[in-house]
PDB file of C-alpha atoms (C1' of nucleotides) in Angstrom:
ATOM      1  CA  UNK A  20      16.919 -50.906 193.797  1.00 45.00           C
ATOM      2  CA  UNK A  21      18.035 -49.259 196.927  1.00 46.00           C
ATOM      3  CA  UNK A  22      14.401 -50.149 198.791  1.00 46.00           C
ATOM      4  CA  UNK A  23      14.988 -49.904 201.637  1.00 52.00           C
ATOM      5  CA  UNK A  24      12.449 -46.424 202.285  1.00 66.00           C
ATOM      6  CA  UNK A  25      10.126 -47.744 199.962  1.00 67.00           C
ATOM      7  CA  UNK A  26       8.702 -48.972 203.665  1.00 66.00           C
ATOM      8  CA  UNK A  27       8.509 -45.839 204.091  1.00 72.00           C
ATOM      9  CA  UNK A  28       5.148 -44.452 202.918  1.00 68.00           C
ATOM     10  CA  UNK A  29       7.215 -41.104 202.581  1.00 75.00           C
ATOM     11  CA  UNK A  30       9.834 -42.636 200.313  1.00 82.00           C
ATOM     12  CA  UNK A  31       9.823 -39.993 197.108  1.00 88.00           C
ATOM     13  CA  UNK A  32       8.850 -43.215 194.459  1.00 85.00           C
ATOM     14  CA  UNK A  33       5.543 -44.106 196.469  1.00 82.00           C
ATOM     15  CA  UNK A  34       4.977 -40.742 196.253  1.00 87.00           C
ATOM     16  CA  UNK A  35       5.479 -39.680 192.866  1.00 89.00           C
ATOM     17  CA  UNK A  36       3.762 -42.937 192.258  1.00 83.00           C
ATOM     18  CA  UNK A  37       1.375 -42.533 193.807  1.00 84.00           C
ATOM     19  CA  UNK A  38       0.244 -39.818 192.476  1.00 88.00           C
ATOM     20  CA  UNK A  39       0.922 -40.810 188.462  1.00 86.00           C
ATOM     21  CA  UNK A  40      -1.129 -44.266 188.982  1.00 81.00           C
ATOM     22  CA  UNK A  41      -4.659 -43.066 188.405  1.00 85.00           C
ATOM     23  CA  UNK A  42      -6.357 -43.661 186.225  1.00 84.00           C
ATOM     24  CA  UNK A  43      -5.335 -40.417 184.024  1.00 88.00           C
ATOM     25  CA  UNK A  44      -2.359 -38.842 185.193  1.00 92.00           C
ATOM     26  CA  UNK A  45      -0.173 -40.315 182.487  1.00 88.00           C
ATOM     27  CA  UNK A  46      -1.963 -40.002 179.742  1.00 89.00           C
ATOM     28  CA  UNK A  47      -2.480 -36.170 180.394  1.00 93.00           C
ATOM     29  CA  UNK A  48       0.917 -35.654 180.447  1.00 94.00           C
ATOM     30  CA  UNK A  49       2.052 -37.677 177.994  1.00 90.00           C
ATOM     31  CA  UNK A  50      -1.087 -35.639 176.010  1.00 92.00           C
ATOM     32  CA  UNK A  51      -0.389 -31.673 177.309  1.00 95.00           C
ATOM     33  CA  UNK A  52       3.880 -33.403 176.598  1.00 95.00           C
ATOM     34  CA  UNK A  53       3.107 -32.564 172.694  1.00 93.00           C
ATOM     35  CA  UNK A  54       1.851 -29.343 172.918  1.00 96.00           C
ATOM     36  CA  UNK A  55      -0.575 -26.724 174.784  1.00 98.00           C
ATOM     37  CA  UNK A  56      -4.752 -28.149 174.698  1.00 97.00           C
ATOM     38  CA  UNK A  57      -7.748 -26.185 176.041  1.00 97.00           C
ATOM     39  CA  UNK A  58      -9.955 -28.297 178.507  1.00 97.00           C
ATOM     40  CA  UNK A  59     -12.952 -28.624 176.019  1.00 96.00           C
ATOM     41  CA  UNK A  60      -9.858 -30.324 173.957  1.00 96.00           C
ATOM     42  CA  UNK A  61      -8.166 -32.248 176.657  1.00 95.00           C
ATOM     43  CA  UNK A  62     -11.486 -33.370 177.204  1.00 94.00           C
ATOM     44  CA  UNK A  63     -12.642 -35.041 173.987  1.00 92.00           C
ATOM     45  CA  UNK A  64      -9.585 -36.446 172.873  1.00 90.00           C
ATOM     46  CA  UNK A  65      -9.732 -38.811 176.324  1.00 88.00           C
ATOM     47  CA  UNK A  66     -13.430 -38.565 176.269  1.00 88.00           C
ATOM     48  CA  UNK A  67     -12.847 -37.864 180.937  1.00 92.00           C
ATOM     49  CA  UNK A  68     -15.903 -37.531 182.989  1.00 93.00           C
ATOM     50  CA  UNK A  69     -15.369 -32.652 183.253  1.00 95.00           C
ATOM     51  CA  UNK A  70     -15.202 -32.860 187.212  1.00 95.00           C
ATOM     52  CA  UNK A  71     -13.273 -35.586 186.705  1.00 94.00           C
ATOM     53  CA  UNK A  72     -10.998 -33.929 184.075  1.00 96.00           C
ATOM     54  CA  UNK A  73     -10.872 -30.656 186.451  1.00 96.00           C
ATOM     55  CA  UNK A  74     -10.101 -32.468 189.436  1.00 95.00           C
ATOM     56  CA  UNK A  75      -7.144 -34.209 187.393  1.00 95.00           C
ATOM     57  CA  UNK A  76      -5.480 -30.503 185.607  1.00 96.00           C
ATOM     58  CA  UNK A  77      -6.228 -29.485 189.354  1.00 95.00           C
ATOM     59  CA  UNK A  78      -3.300 -32.138 190.851  1.00 95.00           C
ATOM     60  CA  UNK A  79      -0.955 -31.499 187.598  1.00 96.00           C
ATOM     61  CA  UNK A  80      -0.590 -28.750 187.921  1.00 96.00           C
ATOM     62  CA  UNK A  81      -0.816 -28.957 191.658  1.00 95.00           C
ATOM     63  CA  UNK A  82       2.825 -31.144 191.691  1.00 95.00           C
ATOM     64  CA  UNK A  83       4.196 -28.622 188.869  1.00 97.00           C
ATOM     65  CA  UNK A  84       3.629 -30.566 185.806  1.00 97.00           C
ATOM     66  CA  UNK A  85       1.778 -29.272 184.131  1.00 97.00           C
ATOM     67  CA  UNK A  86       0.064 -25.370 184.552  1.00 97.00           C
ATOM     68  CA  UNK A  87      -2.774 -22.701 182.977  1.00 97.00           C
ATOM     69  CA  UNK A  88      -3.189 -19.925 180.834  1.00 98.00           C
ATOM     70  CA  UNK A  89      -5.470 -17.526 180.462  1.00 97.00           C
ATOM     71  CA  UNK A  90      -6.844 -16.265 178.239  1.00 96.00           C
ATOM     72  CA  UNK A  91      -8.935 -12.969 179.196  1.00 95.00           C
ATOM     73  CA  UNK A  92     -11.746 -13.449 175.705  1.00 94.00           C
ATOM     74  CA  UNK A  93     -15.099 -13.764 175.873  1.00 92.00           C
ATOM     75  CA  UNK A  94     -16.367 -16.527 177.206  1.00 94.00           C
ATOM     76  CA  UNK A  95     -12.560 -16.990 178.955  1.00 95.00           C
ATOM     77  CA  UNK A  96     -10.117 -18.851 176.771  1.00 96.00           C
ATOM     78  CA  UNK A  97      -7.512 -22.126 179.326  1.00 97.00           C
ATOM     79  CA  UNK A  98      -4.853 -23.268 177.691  1.00 98.00           C
ATOM     80  CA  UNK A  99      -2.670 -26.243 179.821  1.00 98.00           C
ATOM     81  CA  UNK A 100       0.593 -26.513 178.957  1.00 98.00           C
ATOM     82  CA  UNK A 101       3.270 -28.458 180.073  1.00 98.00           C
ATOM     83  CA  UNK A 102       5.926 -27.478 182.532  1.00 98.00           C
ATOM     84  CA  UNK A 103       9.972 -28.415 182.299  1.00 98.00           C
ATOM     85  CA  UNK A 104       9.456 -30.724 185.265  1.00 98.00           C
ATOM     86  CA  UNK A 105       6.334 -32.789 183.932  1.00 97.00           C
ATOM     87  CA  UNK A 106       8.502 -33.289 180.211  1.00 97.00           C
ATOM     88  CA  UNK A 107      11.441 -34.396 182.092  1.00 96.00           C
ATOM     89  CA  UNK A 108       8.670 -36.827 183.482  1.00 96.00           C
ATOM     90  CA  UNK A 109       6.590 -37.684 180.549  1.00 94.00           C
ATOM     91  CA  UNK A 110      10.366 -38.942 179.430  1.00 94.00           C
ATOM     92  CA  UNK A 111      11.445 -40.960 181.805  1.00 92.00           C
ATOM     93  CA  UNK A 112       7.770 -42.879 181.320  1.00 90.00           C
ATOM     94  CA  UNK A 113       8.328 -43.268 178.044  1.00 89.00           C
ATOM     95  CA  UNK A 114      11.129 -46.071 179.266  1.00 90.00           C
ATOM     96  CA  UNK A 115       8.205 -47.680 181.319  1.00 89.00           C
ATOM     97  CA  UNK A 116       5.589 -47.357 177.759  1.00 89.00           C
ATOM     98  CA  UNK A 117       8.884 -49.351 175.356  1.00 92.00           C
ATOM     99  CA  UNK A 118       8.755 -51.753 178.191  1.00 94.00           C
ATOM    100  CA  UNK A 119       4.938 -52.840 177.578  1.00 93.00           C
ATOM    101  CA  UNK A 120       5.229 -52.403 174.335  1.00 93.00           C
ATOM    102  CA  UNK A 121       7.464 -55.330 173.840  1.00 96.00           C
ATOM    103  CA  UNK A 122       5.874 -57.474 177.260  1.00 96.00           C
ATOM    104  CA  UNK A 123       3.165 -57.036 176.674  1.00 94.00           C
ATOM    105  CA  UNK A 124       2.292 -60.489 175.065  1.00 96.00           C
ATOM    106  CA  UNK A 125       4.299 -61.946 177.200  1.00 97.00           C
ATOM    107  CA  UNK A 126       2.170 -60.759 180.380  1.00 96.00           C
ATOM    108  CA  UNK A 127      -1.143 -62.233 178.538  1.00 95.00           C
ATOM    109  CA  UNK A 128      -0.072 -65.035 177.499  1.00 96.00           C
ATOM    110  CA  UNK A 129       1.181 -64.976 181.742  1.00 96.00           C
ATOM    111  CA  UNK A 130      -3.180 -64.187 182.165  1.00 95.00           C
ATOM    112  CA  UNK A 131      -4.444 -66.670 179.633  1.00 94.00           C
ATOM    113  CA  UNK A 132      -1.669 -70.027 180.612  1.00 95.00           C
ATOM    114  CA  UNK A 133      -2.638 -68.731 184.475  1.00 94.00           C
ATOM    115  CA  UNK A 134      -6.497 -68.181 184.190  1.00 92.00           C
ATOM    116  CA  UNK A 135      -6.693 -71.453 181.672  1.00 92.00           C
ATOM    117  CA  UNK A 136      -4.851 -73.577 184.807  1.00 88.00           C
ATOM    118  CA  UNK A 137      -7.731 -72.843 186.330  1.00 77.00           C
TER     119      UNK A 137
ATOM    120  CA  UNK B  24       6.100 -40.006 172.413  1.00 45.00           C
ATOM    121  CA  UNK B  25       3.804 -42.322 170.494  1.00 46.00           C
ATOM    122  CA  UNK B  26       0.869 -41.266 172.688  1.00 46.00           C
ATOM    123  CA  UNK B  27      -1.799 -42.358 169.987  1.00 52.00           C
ATOM    124  CA  UNK B  28      -3.029 -45.629 171.455  1.00 67.00           C
ATOM    125  CA  UNK B  29      -2.521 -45.118 174.687  1.00 68.00           C
ATOM    126  CA  UNK B  30      -6.720 -43.152 174.406  1.00 67.00           C
ATOM    127  CA  UNK B  31      -7.222 -47.388 173.207  1.00 73.00           C
ATOM    128  CA  UNK B  32      -8.109 -48.677 177.072  1.00 69.00           C
ATOM    129  CA  UNK B  33      -6.574 -51.777 175.486  1.00 76.00           C
ATOM    130  CA  UNK B  34      -3.260 -49.558 174.505  1.00 83.00           C
ATOM    131  CA  UNK B  35       0.325 -51.743 176.545  1.00 88.00           C
ATOM    132  CA  UNK B  36       0.985 -48.615 178.416  1.00 86.00           C
ATOM    133  CA  UNK B  37      -1.719 -48.488 180.063  1.00 84.00           C
ATOM    134  CA  UNK B  38      -2.875 -52.205 180.670  1.00 88.00           C
ATOM    135  CA  UNK B  39       1.441 -52.790 182.364  1.00 90.00           C
ATOM    136  CA  UNK B  40      -0.360 -48.866 184.157  1.00 85.00           C
ATOM    137  CA  UNK B  41      -3.387 -50.377 185.697  1.00 85.00           C
ATOM    138  CA  UNK B  42      -1.091 -53.942 186.849  1.00 89.00           C
ATOM    139  CA  UNK B  43       1.162 -52.021 188.356  1.00 87.00           C
ATOM    140  CA  UNK B  44      -0.727 -48.348 190.119  1.00 81.00           C
ATOM    141  CA  UNK B  45      -1.928 -50.080 192.989  1.00 85.00           C
ATOM    142  CA  UNK B  46      -1.204 -49.834 196.888  1.00 83.00           C
ATOM    143  CA  UNK B  47       1.467 -52.290 196.873  1.00 88.00           C
ATOM    144  CA  UNK B  48       3.181 -53.987 193.988  1.00 92.00           C
ATOM    145  CA  UNK B  49       5.386 -52.309 193.206  1.00 89.00           C
ATOM    146  CA  UNK B  50       6.684 -52.226 196.516  1.00 89.00           C
ATOM    147  CA  UNK B  51       6.183 -56.445 196.135  1.00 93.00           C
ATOM    148  CA  UNK B  52       7.821 -56.374 193.051  1.00 94.00           C
ATOM    149  CA  UNK B  53      10.855 -54.923 194.114  1.00 90.00           C
ATOM    150  CA  UNK B  54      10.941 -56.774 196.886  1.00 92.00           C
ATOM    151  CA  UNK B  55      10.720 -60.309 195.338  1.00 96.00           C
ATOM    152  CA  UNK B  56      13.875 -58.939 192.529  1.00 95.00           C
ATOM    153  CA  UNK B  57      15.694 -59.370 195.604  1.00 93.00           C
ATOM    154  CA  UNK B  58      15.432 -63.242 196.410  1.00 96.00           C
ATOM    155  CA  UNK B  59      12.352 -65.480 197.411  1.00 98.00           C
ATOM    156  CA  UNK B  60      10.844 -64.998 200.467  1.00 97.00           C
ATOM    157  CA  UNK B  61       7.689 -66.533 201.708  1.00 98.00           C
ATOM    158  CA  UNK B  62       4.379 -65.424 202.779  1.00 97.00           C
ATOM    159  CA  UNK B  63       4.747 -64.337 205.601  1.00 96.00           C
ATOM    160  CA  UNK B  64       7.579 -62.469 205.752  1.00 96.00           C
ATOM    161  CA  UNK B  65       6.681 -60.451 203.138  1.00 96.00           C
ATOM    162  CA  UNK B  66       4.053 -59.621 204.862  1.00 94.00           C
ATOM    163  CA  UNK B  67       6.591 -58.165 208.099  1.00 92.00           C
ATOM    164  CA  UNK B  68       8.358 -57.068 205.638  1.00 90.00           C
ATOM    165  CA  UNK B  69       5.100 -55.132 204.276  1.00 88.00           C
ATOM    166  CA  UNK B  70       2.496 -54.116 206.977  1.00 89.00           C
ATOM    167  CA  UNK B  71      -0.192 -55.657 204.144  1.00 92.00           C
ATOM    168  CA  UNK B  72      -2.966 -57.176 205.840  1.00 94.00           C
ATOM    169  CA  UNK B  73      -3.038 -61.066 204.481  1.00 96.00           C
ATOM    170  CA  UNK B  74      -5.726 -60.380 203.253  1.00 96.00           C
ATOM    171  CA  UNK B  75      -4.316 -57.829 199.533  1.00 95.00           C
ATOM    172  CA  UNK B  76      -0.822 -59.577 199.767  1.00 97.00           C
ATOM    173  CA  UNK B  77      -2.764 -62.738 198.660  1.00 97.00           C
ATOM    174  CA  UNK B  78      -4.864 -60.969 196.507  1.00 96.00           C
ATOM    175  CA  UNK B  79      -1.403 -58.991 194.928  1.00 96.00           C
ATOM    176  CA  UNK B  80       0.491 -62.211 194.943  1.00 97.00           C
ATOM    177  CA  UNK B  81      -2.173 -63.825 193.300  1.00 96.00           C
ATOM    178  CA  UNK B  82      -1.961 -61.304 190.354  1.00 96.00           C
ATOM    179  CA  UNK B  83       1.748 -60.934 190.333  1.00 97.00           C
ATOM    180  CA  UNK B  84       1.762 -64.340 189.200  1.00 97.00           C
ATOM    181  CA  UNK B  85      -0.914 -63.641 187.504  1.00 96.00           C
ATOM    182  CA  UNK B  86       0.619 -61.969 185.345  1.00 96.00           C
ATOM    183  CA  UNK B  87       3.875 -64.416 185.325  1.00 97.00           C
ATOM    184  CA  UNK B  88       5.438 -61.613 187.362  1.00 97.00           C
ATOM    185  CA  UNK B  89       6.225 -63.746 190.060  1.00 98.00           C
ATOM    186  CA  UNK B  90       5.945 -67.810 191.235  1.00 98.00           C
ATOM    187  CA  UNK B  91       5.322 -69.835 193.936  1.00 97.00           C
ATOM    188  CA  UNK B  92       7.343 -72.734 194.883  1.00 98.00           C
ATOM    189  CA  UNK B  93       5.337 -75.172 196.977  1.00 97.00           C
ATOM    190  CA  UNK B  94       7.469 -76.993 199.827  1.00 97.00           C
ATOM    191  CA  UNK B  95       4.827 -79.993 201.140  1.00 95.00           C
ATOM    192  CA  UNK B  96       6.848 -79.630 204.833  1.00 94.00           C
ATOM    193  CA  UNK B  97       4.433 -79.538 207.348  1.00 93.00           C
ATOM    194  CA  UNK B  98       2.562 -77.522 207.781  1.00 94.00           C
ATOM    195  CA  UNK B  99       3.476 -76.132 204.070  1.00 95.00           C
ATOM    196  CA  UNK B 100       6.292 -73.798 203.263  1.00 97.00           C
ATOM    197  CA  UNK B 101       5.896 -71.357 200.298  1.00 98.00           C
ATOM    198  CA  UNK B 102       7.859 -69.757 198.851  1.00 98.00           C
ATOM    199  CA  UNK B 103       7.919 -66.677 196.369  1.00 98.00           C
ATOM    200  CA  UNK B 104      10.005 -66.396 193.529  1.00 98.00           C
ATOM    201  CA  UNK B 105      10.210 -63.208 190.915  1.00 98.00           C
ATOM    202  CA  UNK B 106      10.706 -64.507 187.428  1.00 98.00           C
ATOM    203  CA  UNK B 107      12.292 -63.199 184.645  1.00 98.00           C
ATOM    204  CA  UNK B 108       9.865 -61.222 183.943  1.00 98.00           C
ATOM    205  CA  UNK B 109       9.142 -59.366 186.556  1.00 97.00           C
ATOM    206  CA  UNK B 110      13.063 -58.484 186.892  1.00 97.00           C
ATOM    207  CA  UNK B 111      12.842 -57.457 183.563  1.00 96.00           C
ATOM    208  CA  UNK B 112      10.222 -54.702 184.938  1.00 96.00           C
ATOM    209  CA  UNK B 113      11.633 -54.095 188.468  1.00 94.00           C
ATOM    210  CA  UNK B 114      14.915 -52.796 186.707  1.00 94.00           C
ATOM    211  CA  UNK B 115      12.945 -50.164 184.466  1.00 92.00           C
ATOM    212  CA  UNK B 116      10.917 -49.214 187.555  1.00 90.00           C
ATOM    213  CA  UNK B 117      14.479 -48.352 188.311  1.00 89.00           C
ATOM    214  CA  UNK B 118      14.355 -45.314 185.850  1.00 90.00           C
ATOM    215  CA  UNK B 119      11.831 -44.538 187.292  1.00 89.00           C
ATOM    216  CA  UNK B 120      12.328 -43.998 190.929  1.00 89.00           C
ATOM    217  CA  UNK B 121      15.518 -42.383 189.939  1.00 92.00           C
ATOM    218  CA  UNK B 122      13.670 -39.368 189.361  1.00 94.00           C
ATOM    219  CA  UNK B 123      11.120 -39.348 191.675  1.00 92.00           C
ATOM    220  CA  UNK B 124      14.866 -39.868 194.322  1.00 92.00           C
ATOM    221  CA  UNK B 125      16.232 -36.284 191.814  1.00 95.00           C
ATOM    222  CA  UNK B 126      12.971 -34.953 192.037  1.00 96.00           C
ATOM    223  CA  UNK B 127      10.281 -35.754 194.485  1.00 94.00           C
ATOM    224  CA  UNK B 128      12.256 -31.592 196.079  1.00 95.00           C
ATOM    225  CA  UNK B 129      10.950 -29.845 192.668  1.00 96.00           C
ATOM    226  CA  UNK B 130       7.059 -31.273 193.497  1.00 95.00           C
ATOM    227  CA  UNK B 131       7.554 -30.871 196.642  1.00 94.00           C
ATOM    228  CA  UNK B 132       7.771 -27.466 196.338  1.00 96.00           C
ATOM    229  CA  UNK B 133       5.679 -26.671 193.466  1.00 96.00           C
ATOM    230  CA  UNK B 134       3.002 -28.257 195.718  1.00 94.00           C
ATOM    231  CA  UNK B 135       3.864 -26.893 199.340  1.00 94.00           C
ATOM    232  CA  UNK B 136       3.714 -22.646 196.413  1.00 94.00           C
ATOM    233  CA  UNK B 137       0.302 -23.827 195.200  1.00 93.00           C
ATOM    234  CA  UNK B 138      -1.319 -24.562 198.924  1.00 91.00           C
ATOM    235  CA  UNK B 139       0.502 -21.144 199.566  1.00 91.00           C
ATOM    236  CA  UNK B 140      -1.343 -19.572 196.359  1.00 87.00           C
ATOM    237  CA  UNK B 141      -4.764 -21.023 197.946  1.00 76.00           C
TER     238      UNK B 141
ATOM    239  C1'  DC C  12     -15.392 -21.849 177.782  1.00 62.61           C
ATOM    240  C1'  DA C  13     -14.714 -23.723 181.599  1.00 62.61           C
ATOM    241  C1'  DG C  14     -15.354 -24.706 185.471  1.00 62.61           C
ATOM    242  C1'  DT C  15     -18.415 -26.026 190.511  1.00 62.61           C
ATOM    243  C1'  DA C  16     -21.817 -29.086 193.200  1.00 62.61           C
ATOM    244  C1'  DT C  17     -23.933 -32.613 194.324  1.00 62.61           C
ATOM    245  C1'  DC C  18     -25.687 -37.683 193.936  1.00 62.61           C
ATOM    246  C1'  DC C  19     -24.308 -43.003 193.950  1.00 62.61           C
ATOM    247  C1'  DG C  20     -22.316 -47.038 192.428  1.00 62.61           C
ATOM    248  C1'  DG C  21     -18.685 -49.325 192.517  1.00 62.61           C
ATOM    249  C1'  DA C  22     -13.376 -50.977 193.806  1.00 62.61           C
ATOM    250  C1'  DG C  23      -9.530 -50.697 197.044  1.00 62.61           C
ATOM    251  C1'  DC C  24      -8.924 -51.748 201.230  1.00 62.61           C
ATOM    252  C1'  DG C  25      -8.201 -53.118 206.040  1.00 62.61           C
ATOM    253  C1'  DA C  26      -9.438 -55.661 210.655  1.00 62.61           C
ATOM    254  C1'  DT C  27     -11.629 -59.888 211.993  1.00 62.61           C
ATOM    255  C1'  DA C  28     -11.873 -63.770 212.551  1.00 62.61           C
ATOM    256  C1'  DC C  29     -11.865 -68.979 210.253  1.00 62.61           C
ATOM    257  C1'  DT C  30      -9.256 -73.616 207.926  1.00 62.61           C
ATOM    258  C1'  DG C  31      -6.471 -77.586 205.721  1.00 62.61           C
TER     259       DG C  31
ATOM    260  C1'  DC D  26       1.820 -71.025 208.132  1.00 62.61           C
ATOM    261  C1'  DA D  27      -0.099 -70.236 204.380  1.00 62.61           C
ATOM    262  C1'  DG D  28      -3.865 -68.976 203.408  1.00 62.61           C
ATOM    263  C1'  DT D  29      -9.974 -68.282 202.341  1.00 62.61           C
ATOM    264  C1'  DA D  30     -14.414 -64.910 204.066  1.00 62.61           C
ATOM    265  C1'  DT D  31     -17.181 -61.612 205.563  1.00 62.61           C
ATOM    266  C1'  DC D  32     -18.313 -56.579 207.048  1.00 62.61           C
ATOM    267  C1'  DG D  33     -17.356 -52.132 206.803  1.00 62.61           C
ATOM    268  C1'  DC D  34     -15.219 -48.084 205.220  1.00 62.61           C
ATOM    269  C1'  DT D  35     -13.668 -44.479 202.585  1.00 62.61           C
ATOM    270  C1'  DC D  36     -11.646 -42.797 197.778  1.00 62.61           C
ATOM    271  C1'  DC D  37     -12.731 -43.442 192.719  1.00 62.61           C
ATOM    272  C1'  DG D  38     -14.517 -42.087 189.193  1.00 62.61           C
ATOM    273  C1'  DG D  39     -19.429 -41.346 185.845  1.00 62.61           C
ATOM    274  C1'  DA D  40     -23.170 -38.824 184.981  1.00 62.61           C
ATOM    275  C1'  DT D  41     -26.271 -35.339 185.506  1.00 62.61           C
ATOM    276  C1'  DA D  42     -27.089 -30.052 186.944  1.00 62.61           C
ATOM    277  C1'  DC D  43     -26.051 -25.245 188.040  1.00 62.61           C
ATOM    278  C1'  DT D  44     -23.077 -20.880 187.107  1.00 62.61           C
ATOM    279  C1'  DG D  45     -19.873 -16.848 185.687  1.00 62.61           C
TER     280       DG D  45
END
DNA sequence: CAGTATCCGGAGCGATACTG
DNA sequence: CAGTATCGCTCCGGATACTG
């Protein structure tokens, strides 16, 4: 891994990591990559508080990972959709998901050993 | 992406993500994957505060991603080394790094557009 | 329904001082 | 050298209440 620029706070990898590294972003990314969803559906599915959900969706939109579709019904209906960029990122995250499922056992075992030694 | 279990806080992907999603873990992982390093060298290379560096290294060790080698010199010498598990994870993160370098332009452009509209 | 506004507690991180 | 201990600030996230 070329990491010279990792020391730069503006390094692409750090920027992306900082963006997806909060509690809910990846989860919403994955959810939306399965299909469009409305605000309340996302809230129900995830259990996120309204404030944080709104916040996270706004950032997703700002970064170009999701888009908003507003239907002028009464009351208003809003759908969130993943963008091609967001779908591409979700696809890439798949590698990390596979790694996690394969190796989580090893990680948890290491933690147990470590804690037992202490 | 099979995300049914993403809603479970104990889902492997969330566990791993939560562990590497802090400010310094990935950077240390990458650094150590290039070769063993001593505490003070890591401190100099990264600019992390002593407290947070010690904290982060301890977690890396607990998760089985790094190991400590203590040499009984005076004063004591300590080297940190990446483990096979840690090296494997660093390798996987390479995919995310590549994605970041390829698409960071699109992300920053999206942010500019979004901010300009507001 | 789809948000915004406000308050609050806890975690993360840095700076500083101290120790074997 | 390789840490630990303490303080203080900031930001994140949750709970609650309110609005077009």
